[in-house]
Amino acid sequence: MDKNKIFTKIIATSLIFSIGVISSSEVMAYTKEETVYSKLDSQGNSYDTVVSEHIKNTDKEQLLKDMSELLEITNVNGDEEFKQDGNSLEWQACGNDIYYQGKINKTLPITSKITYILDGEEISAKDIAGKSGKVKITIEYKNKDEHIVKINGKNTKMYTPFVVITGTILNNTVAKNITISNGKIVDNGTKTLVAAVTCPG
């Protein structure tokens, strides 16, 4: 981004990352896939996190039992109802897959840090607002969900395999000459979508 005004608001309001387990998990003999969507502020701190669940009803069961720590659970793709007792859910599936979302107040297993460089010098997100120049933004992720497992008799550090997808939209009137080292850029003439995929740990 060269000689254009850079506003903290671009990152603070638009940067979203999602994480999902690479392999599906078995829940009450049914397969469930989970994706976490979280907005990041200009420092890389997560806020406004939404979790999306998909229970694959491969056996076309009428009732599906599930476990979830989510709050404000909502069915997002159907009118199937559920009963909740603590963390236990019972869905009136009627042979259908279940898609639902909810919020969670637990700390995410992935943390992030955003670093800003303006014309070769590191600068805070607060101070970069309104300035012009060549900007480099680096986003670092850390997988905190580590485990010690024995492999061939030796203790080995392993991480839960998450895929992290990061995306933001930049306004072409305040940013140009946009490049990315590990990701994809889509430019429609007025806005540029920047997206990246990584597997922390």
PDB file of C-alpha atoms in Angstrom:
ATOM      1  CA  MET A   1       0.000   0.000   0.000  1.00  0.00           C
ATOM      2  CA  ASP A   2       1.830   3.097  -1.209  1.00  0.00           C
ATOM      3  CA  LYS A   3       1.265   6.754  -0.360  1.00  0.00           C
ATOM      4  CA  ASN A   4      -2.340   6.351   0.655  1.00  0.00           C
ATOM      5  CA  LYS A   5      -4.087   7.100   3.909  1.00  0.00           C
ATOM      6  CA  ILE A   6      -4.439   4.057   6.143  1.00  0.00           C
ATOM      7  CA  PHE A   7      -7.209   3.950   8.702  1.00  0.00           C
ATOM      8  CA  THR A   8      -7.257   1.671  11.743  1.00  0.00           C
ATOM      9  CA  LYS A   9     -10.978   1.264  11.106  1.00  0.00           C
ATOM     10  CA  ILE A  10     -10.221  -0.896   8.064  1.00  0.00           C
ATOM     11  CA  ILE A  11      -8.727  -3.585  10.282  1.00  0.00           C
ATOM     12  CA  ALA A  12     -10.701  -2.996  13.458  1.00  0.00           C
ATOM     13  CA  THR A  13     -14.094  -3.467  11.854  1.00  0.00           C
ATOM     14  CA  SER A  14     -13.417  -5.846   8.997  1.00  0.00           C
ATOM     15  CA  LEU A  15     -10.808  -8.478   9.863  1.00  0.00           C
ATOM     16  CA  ILE A  16     -12.511 -11.811  10.453  1.00  0.00           C
ATOM     17  CA  PHE A  17     -10.970 -15.191  10.997  1.00  0.00           C
ATOM     18  CA  SER A  18     -12.576 -18.581  11.226  1.00  0.00           C
ATOM     19  CA  ILE A  19     -11.169 -21.774  12.662  1.00  0.00           C
ATOM     20  CA  GLY A  20     -12.302 -25.306  12.214  1.00  0.00           C
ATOM     21  CA  VAL A  21     -11.073 -28.728  13.163  1.00  0.00           C
ATOM     22  CA  ILE A  22      -9.589 -30.518  10.153  1.00  0.00           C
ATOM     23  CA  SER A  23     -11.229 -33.832  11.056  1.00  0.00           C
ATOM     24  CA  SER A  24     -14.854 -34.200  12.082  1.00  0.00           C
ATOM     25  CA  SER A  25     -15.741 -35.319  15.592  1.00  0.00           C
ATOM     26  CA  GLU A  26     -18.161 -38.063  16.535  1.00  0.00           C
ATOM     27  CA  VAL A  27     -21.018 -36.870  18.739  1.00  0.00           C
ATOM     28  CA  MET A  28     -23.476 -39.474  20.062  1.00  0.00           C
ATOM     29  CA  ALA A  29     -22.592 -41.709  17.057  1.00  0.00           C
ATOM     30  CA  TYR A  30     -23.326 -38.848  14.624  1.00  0.00           C
ATOM     31  CA  THR A  31     -20.773 -36.712  12.831  1.00  0.00           C
ATOM     32  CA  LYS A  32     -20.534 -33.050  13.807  1.00  0.00           C
ATOM     33  CA  GLU A  33     -18.459 -30.345  12.148  1.00  0.00           C
ATOM     34  CA  GLU A  34     -17.692 -27.066  13.907  1.00  0.00           C
ATOM     35  CA  THR A  35     -16.543 -23.719  12.533  1.00  0.00           C
ATOM     36  CA  VAL A  36     -15.726 -20.676  14.673  1.00  0.00           C
ATOM     37  CA  TYR A  37     -16.133 -17.159  13.254  1.00  0.00           C
ATOM     38  CA  SER A  38     -14.510 -14.330  15.197  1.00  0.00           C
ATOM     39  CA  LYS A  39     -13.887 -10.652  14.523  1.00  0.00           C
ATOM     40  CA  LEU A  40     -10.490  -9.230  15.484  1.00  0.00           C
ATOM     41  CA  ASP A  41      -9.726  -5.719  16.658  1.00  0.00           C
ATOM     42  CA  SER A  42      -6.695  -3.795  15.407  1.00  0.00           C
ATOM     43  CA  GLN A  43      -4.460  -5.527  17.978  1.00  0.00           C
ATOM     44  CA  GLY A  44      -5.580  -9.023  17.016  1.00  0.00           C
ATOM     45  CA  ASN A  45      -7.827  -9.526  20.042  1.00  0.00           C
ATOM     46  CA  SER A  46     -10.909 -11.622  19.366  1.00  0.00           C
ATOM     47  CA  TYR A  47     -14.429 -10.324  19.967  1.00  0.00           C
ATOM     48  CA  ASP A  48     -17.964 -11.138  18.803  1.00  0.00           C
ATOM     49  CA  THR A  49     -17.354 -14.862  18.303  1.00  0.00           C
ATOM     50  CA  VAL A  50     -20.025 -17.064  16.708  1.00  0.00           C
ATOM     51  CA  VAL A  51     -19.790 -20.868  16.478  1.00  0.00           C
ATOM     52  CA  SER A  52     -21.517 -22.760  13.671  1.00  0.00           C
ATOM     53  CA  GLU A  53     -22.340 -26.474  14.078  1.00  0.00           C
ATOM     54  CA  HIS A  54     -23.439 -29.039  11.486  1.00  0.00           C
ATOM     55  CA  ILE A  55     -24.714 -32.414  12.673  1.00  0.00           C
ATOM     56  CA  LYS A  56     -24.778 -34.892   9.790  1.00  0.00           C
ATOM     57  CA  ASN A  57     -27.801 -37.131  10.252  1.00  0.00           C
ATOM     58  CA  THR A  58     -26.525 -39.920   8.000  1.00  0.00           C
ATOM     59  CA  ASP A  59     -28.934 -42.510   9.461  1.00  0.00           C
ATOM     60  CA  LYS A  60     -31.976 -40.223   9.091  1.00  0.00           C
ATOM     61  CA  GLU A  61     -32.801 -40.470  12.796  1.00  0.00           C
ATOM     62  CA  GLN A  62     -35.890 -38.777  14.210  1.00  0.00           C
ATOM     63  CA  LEU A  63     -34.090 -37.702  17.409  1.00  0.00           C
ATOM     64  CA  LEU A  64     -30.482 -36.514  17.661  1.00  0.00           C
ATOM     65  CA  LYS A  65     -28.681 -36.077  20.980  1.00  0.00           C
ATOM     66  CA  ASP A  66     -25.882 -33.553  21.121  1.00  0.00           C
ATOM     67  CA  MET A  67     -23.569 -31.844  23.630  1.00  0.00           C
ATOM     68  CA  SER A  68     -22.801 -28.126  23.417  1.00  0.00           C
ATOM     69  CA  GLU A  69     -21.481 -25.299  25.598  1.00  0.00           C
ATOM     70  CA  LEU A  70     -22.889 -22.632  23.289  1.00  0.00           C
ATOM     71  CA  LEU A  71     -25.196 -19.836  24.428  1.00  0.00           C
ATOM     72  CA  GLU A  72     -28.139 -18.363  22.511  1.00  0.00           C
ATOM     73  CA  ILE A  73     -28.435 -21.432  20.279  1.00  0.00           C
ATOM     74  CA  THR A  74     -30.391 -20.845  17.058  1.00  0.00           C
ATOM     75  CA  ASN A  75     -31.382 -23.240  14.276  1.00  0.00           C
ATOM     76  CA  VAL A  76     -30.106 -21.522  11.119  1.00  0.00           C
ATOM     77  CA  ASN A  77     -31.282 -23.891   8.392  1.00  0.00           C
ATOM     78  CA  GLY A  78     -34.661 -25.370   9.243  1.00  0.00           C
ATOM     79  CA  ASP A  79     -37.496 -25.400  11.752  1.00  0.00           C
ATOM     80  CA  GLU A  80     -36.371 -28.424  13.802  1.00  0.00           C
ATOM     81  CA  GLU A  81     -36.853 -27.786  17.520  1.00  0.00           C
ATOM     82  CA  PHE A  82     -34.669 -28.876  20.416  1.00  0.00           C
ATOM     83  CA  LYS A  83     -34.782 -29.385  24.166  1.00  0.00           C
ATOM     84  CA  GLN A  84     -31.860 -28.298  26.310  1.00  0.00           C
ATOM     85  CA  ASP A  85     -30.775 -29.593  29.723  1.00  0.00           C
ATOM     86  CA  GLY A  86     -27.507 -27.931  30.690  1.00  0.00           C
ATOM     87  CA  ASN A  87     -25.040 -28.846  27.947  1.00  0.00           C
ATOM     88  CA  SER A  88     -27.248 -31.652  26.628  1.00  0.00           C
ATOM     89  CA  LEU A  89     -29.379 -31.042  23.537  1.00  0.00           C
ATOM     90  CA  GLU A  90     -32.054 -33.238  21.983  1.00  0.00           C
ATOM     91  CA  TRP A  91     -33.083 -32.288  18.457  1.00  0.00           C
ATOM     92  CA  GLN A  92     -36.369 -33.263  16.801  1.00  0.00           C
ATOM     93  CA  ALA A  93     -34.418 -33.929  13.625  1.00  0.00           C
ATOM     94  CA  CYS A  94     -37.125 -35.736  11.617  1.00  0.00           C
ATOM     95  CA  GLY A  95     -34.383 -37.332   9.504  1.00  0.00           C
ATOM     96  CA  ASN A  96     -32.720 -34.009   8.635  1.00  0.00           C
ATOM     97  CA  ASP A  97     -29.240 -32.637   9.171  1.00  0.00           C
ATOM     98  CA  ILE A  98     -29.067 -29.973  11.879  1.00  0.00           C
ATOM     99  CA  TYR A  99     -27.360 -26.618  11.382  1.00  0.00           C
ATOM    100  CA  TYR A 100     -27.186 -24.294  14.374  1.00  0.00           C
ATOM    101  CA  GLN A 101     -25.207 -21.368  15.722  1.00  0.00           C
ATOM    102  CA  GLY A 102     -24.481 -19.910  19.122  1.00  0.00           C
ATOM    103  CA  LYS A 103     -22.104 -17.714  21.079  1.00  0.00           C
ATOM    104  CA  ILE A 104     -19.376 -18.842  23.447  1.00  0.00           C
ATOM    105  CA  ASN A 105     -17.577 -17.018  26.237  1.00  0.00           C
ATOM    106  CA  LYS A 106     -14.579 -19.356  26.433  1.00  0.00           C
ATOM    107  CA  THR A 107     -11.090 -18.339  25.332  1.00  0.00           C
ATOM    108  CA  LEU A 108     -10.403 -19.481  21.777  1.00  0.00           C
ATOM    109  CA  PRO A 109      -7.644 -22.071  21.214  1.00  0.00           C
ATOM    110  CA  ILE A 110      -6.072 -19.783  18.604  1.00  0.00           C
ATOM    111  CA  THR A 111      -4.575 -16.417  19.556  1.00  0.00           C
ATOM    112  CA  SER A 112      -3.396 -13.765  17.120  1.00  0.00           C
ATOM    113  CA  LYS A 113      -1.062 -10.791  17.036  1.00  0.00           C
ATOM    114  CA  ILE A 114      -1.077  -8.011  14.416  1.00  0.00           C
ATOM    115  CA  THR A 115       2.050  -5.964  13.710  1.00  0.00           C
ATOM    116  CA  TYR A 116       2.107  -2.766  11.603  1.00  0.00           C
ATOM    117  CA  ILE A 117       5.177  -1.412   9.795  1.00  0.00           C
ATOM    118  CA  LEU A 118       5.003   2.062   8.207  1.00  0.00           C
ATOM    119  CA  ASP A 119       7.890   2.988   5.881  1.00  0.00           C
ATOM    120  CA  GLY A 120      10.139   0.436   7.587  1.00  0.00           C
ATOM    121  CA  GLU A 121       9.301   1.414  11.183  1.00  0.00           C
ATOM    122  CA  GLU A 122       6.983  -0.458  13.528  1.00  0.00           C
ATOM    123  CA  ILE A 123       3.971   1.607  14.567  1.00  0.00           C
ATOM    124  CA  SER A 124       0.857   1.024  16.634  1.00  0.00           C
ATOM    125  CA  ALA A 125      -2.579   0.663  15.077  1.00  0.00           C
ATOM    126  CA  LYS A 126      -3.658   3.816  16.905  1.00  0.00           C
ATOM    127  CA  ASP A 127      -0.779   5.906  15.551  1.00  0.00           C
ATOM    128  CA  ILE A 128      -1.023   4.665  11.962  1.00  0.00           C
ATOM    129  CA  ALA A 129      -4.547   6.081  11.550  1.00  0.00           C
ATOM    130  CA  GLY A 130      -4.574   8.934   9.012  1.00  0.00           C
ATOM    131  CA  LYS A 131      -0.969   8.490   7.884  1.00  0.00           C
ATOM    132  CA  SER A 132       0.316   7.766   4.372  1.00  0.00           C
ATOM    133  CA  GLY A 133       3.136   5.538   3.195  1.00  0.00           C
ATOM    134  CA  LYS A 134       4.160   1.965   2.514  1.00  0.00           C
ATOM    135  CA  VAL A 135       2.461  -0.288   5.048  1.00  0.00           C
ATOM    136  CA  LYS A 136       3.200  -3.886   5.964  1.00  0.00           C
ATOM    137  CA  ILE A 137       0.709  -5.737   8.143  1.00  0.00           C
ATOM    138  CA  THR A 138       1.729  -9.088   9.651  1.00  0.00           C
ATOM    139  CA  ILE A 139      -0.732 -11.400  11.387  1.00  0.00           C
ATOM    140  CA  GLU A 140       0.710 -14.160  13.562  1.00  0.00           C
ATOM    141  CA  TYR A 141      -1.382 -17.013  14.958  1.00  0.00           C
ATOM    142  CA  LYS A 142      -0.527 -19.311  17.871  1.00  0.00           C
ATOM    143  CA  ASN A 143      -2.191 -22.654  18.521  1.00  0.00           C
ATOM    144  CA  LYS A 144      -2.585 -22.974  22.302  1.00  0.00           C
ATOM    145  CA  ASP A 145      -4.381 -26.310  22.225  1.00  0.00           C
ATOM    146  CA  GLU A 146      -1.290 -28.464  22.699  1.00  0.00           C
ATOM    147  CA  HIS A 147      -1.068 -31.971  24.117  1.00  0.00           C
ATOM    148  CA  ILE A 148       1.722 -34.351  25.127  1.00  0.00           C
ATOM    149  CA  VAL A 149       1.283 -37.762  23.525  1.00  0.00           C
ATOM    150  CA  LYS A 150       3.505 -40.832  23.428  1.00  0.00           C
ATOM    151  CA  ILE A 151       4.829 -41.800  20.004  1.00  0.00           C
ATOM    152  CA  ASN A 152       7.158 -44.824  19.853  1.00  0.00           C
ATOM    153  CA  GLY A 153       7.633 -44.547  23.601  1.00  0.00           C
ATOM    154  CA  LYS A 154       8.653 -40.872  23.541  1.00  0.00           C
ATOM    155  CA  ASN A 155       6.641 -37.894  24.774  1.00  0.00           C
ATOM    156  CA  THR A 156       5.867 -35.603  21.835  1.00  0.00           C
ATOM    157  CA  LYS A 157       4.154 -32.218  21.753  1.00  0.00           C
ATOM    158  CA  MET A 158       1.166 -32.266  19.389  1.00  0.00           C
ATOM    159  CA  TYR A 159      -1.433 -29.640  18.500  1.00  0.00           C
ATOM    160  CA  THR A 160      -5.118 -30.005  17.715  1.00  0.00           C
ATOM    161  CA  PRO A 161      -5.183 -29.520  13.920  1.00  0.00           C
ATOM    162  CA  PHE A 162      -7.059 -26.293  13.204  1.00  0.00           C
ATOM    163  CA  VAL A 163      -7.408 -24.554   9.855  1.00  0.00           C
ATOM    164  CA  VAL A 164      -7.521 -20.751  10.172  1.00  0.00           C
ATOM    165  CA  ILE A 165      -8.987 -18.625   7.377  1.00  0.00           C
ATOM    166  CA  THR A 166      -8.426 -14.864   7.603  1.00  0.00           C
ATOM    167  CA  GLY A 167     -10.107 -12.202   5.519  1.00  0.00           C
ATOM    168  CA  THR A 168     -10.565  -8.452   5.265  1.00  0.00           C
ATOM    169  CA  ILE A 169     -11.777  -5.910   2.705  1.00  0.00           C
ATOM    170  CA  LEU A 170      -9.760  -2.809   1.801  1.00  0.00           C
ATOM    171  CA  ASN A 171     -11.146   0.294   0.125  1.00  0.00           C
ATOM    172  CA  ASN A 172      -9.212   1.067  -3.059  1.00  0.00           C
ATOM    173  CA  THR A 173      -9.603   4.830  -2.522  1.00  0.00           C
ATOM    174  CA  VAL A 174      -7.278   4.636   0.524  1.00  0.00           C
ATOM    175  CA  ALA A 175      -5.119   1.634  -0.365  1.00  0.00           C
ATOM    176  CA  LYS A 176      -3.371   0.468  -3.547  1.00  0.00           C
ATOM    177  CA  ASN A 177      -0.529  -1.803  -4.727  1.00  0.00           C
ATOM    178  CA  ILE A 178      -1.807  -4.473  -2.329  1.00  0.00           C
ATOM    179  CA  THR A 179       0.138  -7.736  -2.178  1.00  0.00           C
ATOM    180  CA  ILE A 180       0.024 -10.766   0.126  1.00  0.00           C
ATOM    181  CA  SER A 181       2.747 -13.309   0.868  1.00  0.00           C
ATOM    182  CA  ASN A 182       0.526 -16.255   1.823  1.00  0.00           C
ATOM    183  CA  GLY A 183      -2.984 -15.893   0.490  1.00  0.00           C
ATOM    184  CA  LYS A 184      -5.217 -14.592  -2.271  1.00  0.00           C
ATOM    185  CA  ILE A 185      -6.291 -11.132  -3.442  1.00  0.00           C
ATOM    186  CA  VAL A 186      -9.497 -10.356  -5.354  1.00  0.00           C
ATOM    187  CA  ASP A 187      -9.874  -6.802  -6.687  1.00  0.00           C
ATOM    188  CA  ASN A 188     -13.235  -5.653  -8.110  1.00  0.00           C
ATOM    189  CA  GLY A 189     -12.022  -2.146  -8.933  1.00  0.00           C
ATOM    190  CA  THR A 190     -13.419  -0.364  -5.887  1.00  0.00           C
ATOM    191  CA  LYS A 191     -12.592  -2.819  -3.088  1.00  0.00           C
ATOM    192  CA  THR A 192      -9.963  -5.485  -2.561  1.00  0.00           C
ATOM    193  CA  LEU A 193     -10.641  -8.719  -0.694  1.00  0.00           C
ATOM    194  CA  VAL A 194      -7.607 -10.205   1.017  1.00  0.00           C
ATOM    195  CA  ALA A 195      -7.801 -13.808   2.276  1.00  0.00           C
ATOM    196  CA  ALA A 196      -5.309 -16.276   3.726  1.00  0.00           C
ATOM    197  CA  VAL A 197      -5.294 -19.831   5.055  1.00  0.00           C
ATOM    198  CA  THR A 198      -2.933 -21.292   7.658  1.00  0.00           C
ATOM    199  CA  CYS A 199      -2.618 -24.219  10.076  1.00  0.00           C
ATOM    200  CA  PRO A 200      -1.048 -22.864  13.311  1.00  0.00           C
ATOM    201  CA  GLY A 201       1.103 -25.355  15.149  1.00  0.00           C
TER     202      GLY A 201
END
